[in-house]
């Protein structure tokens, strides 16, 4: 297949090195906002921690800030695997606002949630690093920073993700 698809990232894929490791063709398009949704950290991850999810509220005051990426369709299956399409997340088309325009983008919504879950510290850091790298609003980044988290008991997983956090957030 040829062509590209627009992806709305709102969780750990906000951090460019994370997404580039999963889909090397990913190109940053810039920040975007998903209206009438809120961010939750309740998606049940394969590591039994909380991952990000978008929850539709239909309330005007709710919005999820994220980033748009353009990804080659030939690369898309790598993202589906990373997001556990069909068991972890479902694929969805959403309409976001970017640069004053309404744009159709593809994203993921959690299939299995648990309100008792919290993200591991490194996962929360990936989201915050990504939000800062894309210049998301300071108030929104502050909300991300306030989210409760757990320390990850798996030292090797921590080491691998800390290495990813240390990667430069180059634009492409």
Protein backbone atom coordinates (compact mmCIF):
# COMPACT_ATOMS: atom_id res chain seq x y z
CA UNK A 1 0.00 0.00 0.00
CA UNK A 2 1.09 3.53 -0.67
CA UNK A 3 0.06 6.85 0.79
CA UNK A 4 -0.09 8.26 4.27
CA UNK A 5 -2.52 8.59 7.14
CA UNK A 6 -2.85 11.30 9.79
CA UNK A 7 -2.51 10.08 13.38
CA UNK A 8 -3.61 11.93 16.53
CA UNK A 9 -1.26 11.06 19.41
CA UNK A 10 -2.26 11.92 22.97
CA UNK A 11 -0.38 9.47 25.21
CA UNK A 12 3.16 8.11 25.17
CA UNK A 13 3.27 8.41 21.36
CA UNK A 14 3.40 12.18 21.86
CA UNK A 15 7.11 11.68 22.58
CA UNK A 16 8.64 11.66 19.06
CA UNK A 17 11.36 9.07 19.79
CA UNK A 18 8.68 6.67 21.08
CA UNK A 19 6.56 6.95 17.94
CA UNK A 20 9.58 6.89 15.60
CA UNK A 21 10.72 3.64 17.24
CA UNK A 22 7.32 2.15 16.41
CA UNK A 23 6.72 3.76 13.02
CA UNK A 24 9.93 5.10 11.45
CA UNK A 25 8.03 7.02 8.76
CA UNK A 26 6.22 9.23 11.32
CA UNK A 27 6.53 12.94 10.54
CA UNK A 28 5.39 15.61 12.98
CA UNK A 29 2.64 17.90 11.69
CA UNK A 30 2.05 19.83 14.91
CA UNK A 31 -0.24 20.21 17.91
CA UNK A 32 -3.97 19.52 17.76
CA UNK A 33 -6.97 19.49 20.08
CA UNK A 34 -9.71 16.89 20.33
CA UNK A 35 -12.84 18.63 21.64
CA UNK A 36 -15.52 17.16 23.90
CA UNK A 37 -13.18 14.48 25.27
CA UNK A 38 -11.04 14.15 28.37
CA UNK A 39 -7.82 12.30 29.01
CA UNK A 40 -7.87 9.30 31.36
CA UNK A 41 -5.03 7.05 32.55
CA UNK A 42 -7.28 4.00 32.96
CA UNK A 43 -6.50 1.80 29.94
CA UNK A 44 -5.37 -1.60 31.21
CA UNK A 45 -1.82 -2.06 29.89
CA UNK A 46 -0.17 -5.40 29.20
CA UNK A 47 2.17 -4.56 32.11
CA UNK A 48 -0.86 -4.11 34.44
CA UNK A 49 -0.40 -0.35 34.69
CA UNK A 50 -2.60 2.48 33.44
CA UNK A 51 -2.13 3.86 29.94
CA UNK A 52 -3.75 6.92 28.36
CA UNK A 53 -7.21 6.87 26.84
CA UNK A 54 -9.57 9.46 25.42
CA UNK A 55 -13.08 9.49 26.84
CA UNK A 56 -15.93 11.17 24.96
CA UNK A 57 -17.89 13.52 27.24
CA UNK A 58 -19.71 15.82 24.80
CA UNK A 59 -18.89 18.68 27.19
CA UNK A 60 -17.54 21.83 25.54
CA UNK A 61 -15.12 22.50 28.40
CA UNK A 62 -13.37 19.16 27.90
CA UNK A 63 -10.56 18.81 25.41
CA UNK A 64 -7.55 16.57 24.89
CA UNK A 65 -4.39 18.16 23.58
CA UNK A 66 -2.14 16.07 21.41
CA UNK A 67 -0.11 16.06 18.22
CA UNK A 68 -0.67 15.12 14.62
CA UNK A 69 1.75 12.89 12.77
CA UNK A 70 1.73 11.75 9.17
CA UNK A 71 2.58 8.03 8.89
CA UNK A 72 3.10 5.92 5.78
CA UNK A 73 0.28 3.41 5.42
CA UNK A 74 2.89 0.67 4.92
CA UNK A 75 4.13 1.46 8.46
CA UNK A 76 0.70 1.63 10.10
CA UNK A 77 0.53 -2.04 11.09
CA UNK A 78 3.48 -1.50 13.47
CA UNK A 79 1.40 1.03 15.37
CA UNK A 80 -1.60 -1.32 15.43
CA UNK A 81 0.61 -4.02 16.98
CA UNK A 82 2.09 -1.63 19.56
CA UNK A 83 -1.40 -0.44 20.52
CA UNK A 84 -2.73 -4.02 20.70
CA UNK A 85 -5.45 -3.27 18.16
CA UNK A 86 -8.53 -5.34 18.90
CA UNK A 87 -7.55 -6.30 22.44
CA UNK A 88 -6.04 -3.14 23.98
CA UNK A 89 -7.42 -0.37 21.83
CA UNK A 90 -9.90 0.06 19.01
CA UNK A 91 -9.09 2.24 16.01
CA UNK A 92 -11.21 5.31 15.50
CA UNK A 93 -11.47 8.32 13.24
CA UNK A 94 -11.79 11.66 15.05
CA UNK A 95 -11.99 15.31 14.07
CA UNK A 96 -9.42 17.54 15.71
CA UNK A 97 -8.65 21.22 15.50
CA UNK A 98 -5.19 22.27 14.32
CA UNK A 99 -4.11 25.70 13.14
CA UNK A 100 -7.74 26.81 13.03
CA UNK A 101 -8.72 23.94 10.75
CA UNK A 102 -10.83 20.85 11.37
CA UNK A 103 -8.82 17.76 10.43
CA UNK A 104 -9.79 14.10 10.25
CA UNK A 105 -7.29 11.88 12.03
CA UNK A 106 -6.94 8.29 13.16
CA UNK A 107 -6.42 7.43 16.81
CA UNK A 108 -7.14 4.72 19.40
CA UNK A 109 -9.63 4.31 22.26
CA UNK A 110 -9.21 1.82 25.08
CA UNK A 111 -11.21 -1.38 25.07
CA UNK A 112 -10.43 -2.52 28.63
CA UNK A 113 -10.30 0.05 31.41
CA UNK A 114 -9.88 -0.02 35.17
CA UNK A 115 -10.32 3.12 37.27
CA UNK A 116 -7.94 1.73 39.92
CA UNK A 117 -4.96 1.77 37.58
CA UNK A 118 -2.21 4.37 37.51
CA UNK A 119 0.59 4.82 35.00
CA UNK A 120 4.15 3.82 35.80
CA UNK A 121 6.43 6.78 36.42
CA UNK A 122 8.35 6.31 33.14
CA UNK A 123 5.10 6.14 31.11
CA UNK A 124 3.84 9.36 32.66
CA UNK A 125 7.22 10.92 31.84
CA UNK A 126 6.91 9.87 28.17
CA UNK A 127 3.55 11.65 27.97
CA UNK A 128 4.87 14.80 29.68
CA UNK A 129 8.07 14.87 27.58
CA UNK A 130 5.91 14.57 24.47
CA UNK A 131 3.52 17.29 25.56
CA UNK A 132 6.45 19.65 26.15
CA UNK A 133 8.14 18.69 22.86
CA UNK A 134 4.99 19.70 20.97
CA UNK A 135 4.53 22.92 22.93
CA UNK A 136 1.18 21.93 24.41
CA UNK A 137 -0.33 24.52 26.79
CA UNK A 138 1.41 24.87 30.15
CA UNK A 139 -1.87 24.38 32.02
CA UNK A 140 -2.46 21.08 30.23
CA UNK A 141 1.11 19.92 30.93
CA UNK A 142 0.49 20.86 34.57
CA UNK A 143 -2.57 18.59 34.64
CA UNK A 144 -0.47 15.74 33.24
CA UNK A 145 2.16 16.34 35.92
CA UNK A 146 -0.49 16.09 38.66
CA UNK A 147 -1.59 12.58 37.63
CA UNK A 148 -0.86 9.91 40.23
CA UNK A 149 1.62 7.22 39.23
CA UNK A 150 3.33 4.06 40.48
CA UNK A 151 7.01 3.14 40.43
CA UNK A 152 7.63 0.27 38.02
CA UNK A 153 8.96 -2.82 39.86
CA UNK A 154 10.57 -4.17 36.64
CA UNK A 155 14.10 -2.69 36.59
CA UNK A 156 14.80 -3.77 33.00
CA UNK A 157 11.59 -2.14 31.71
CA UNK A 158 12.50 1.02 33.60
CA UNK A 159 16.01 1.00 32.08
CA UNK A 160 14.70 0.56 28.53
CA UNK A 161 12.13 3.32 28.87
CA UNK A 162 14.53 5.71 30.60
CA UNK A 163 16.85 5.27 27.59
CA UNK A 164 13.95 6.28 25.34
CA UNK A 165 13.29 9.31 27.54
CA UNK A 166 16.93 10.35 27.12
CA UNK A 167 16.66 10.34 23.31
CA UNK A 168 16.58 13.77 21.68
CA UNK A 169 13.13 14.98 20.59
CA UNK A 170 14.32 15.92 17.11
CA UNK A 171 11.51 17.15 14.84
CA UNK A 172 11.99 14.33 12.30
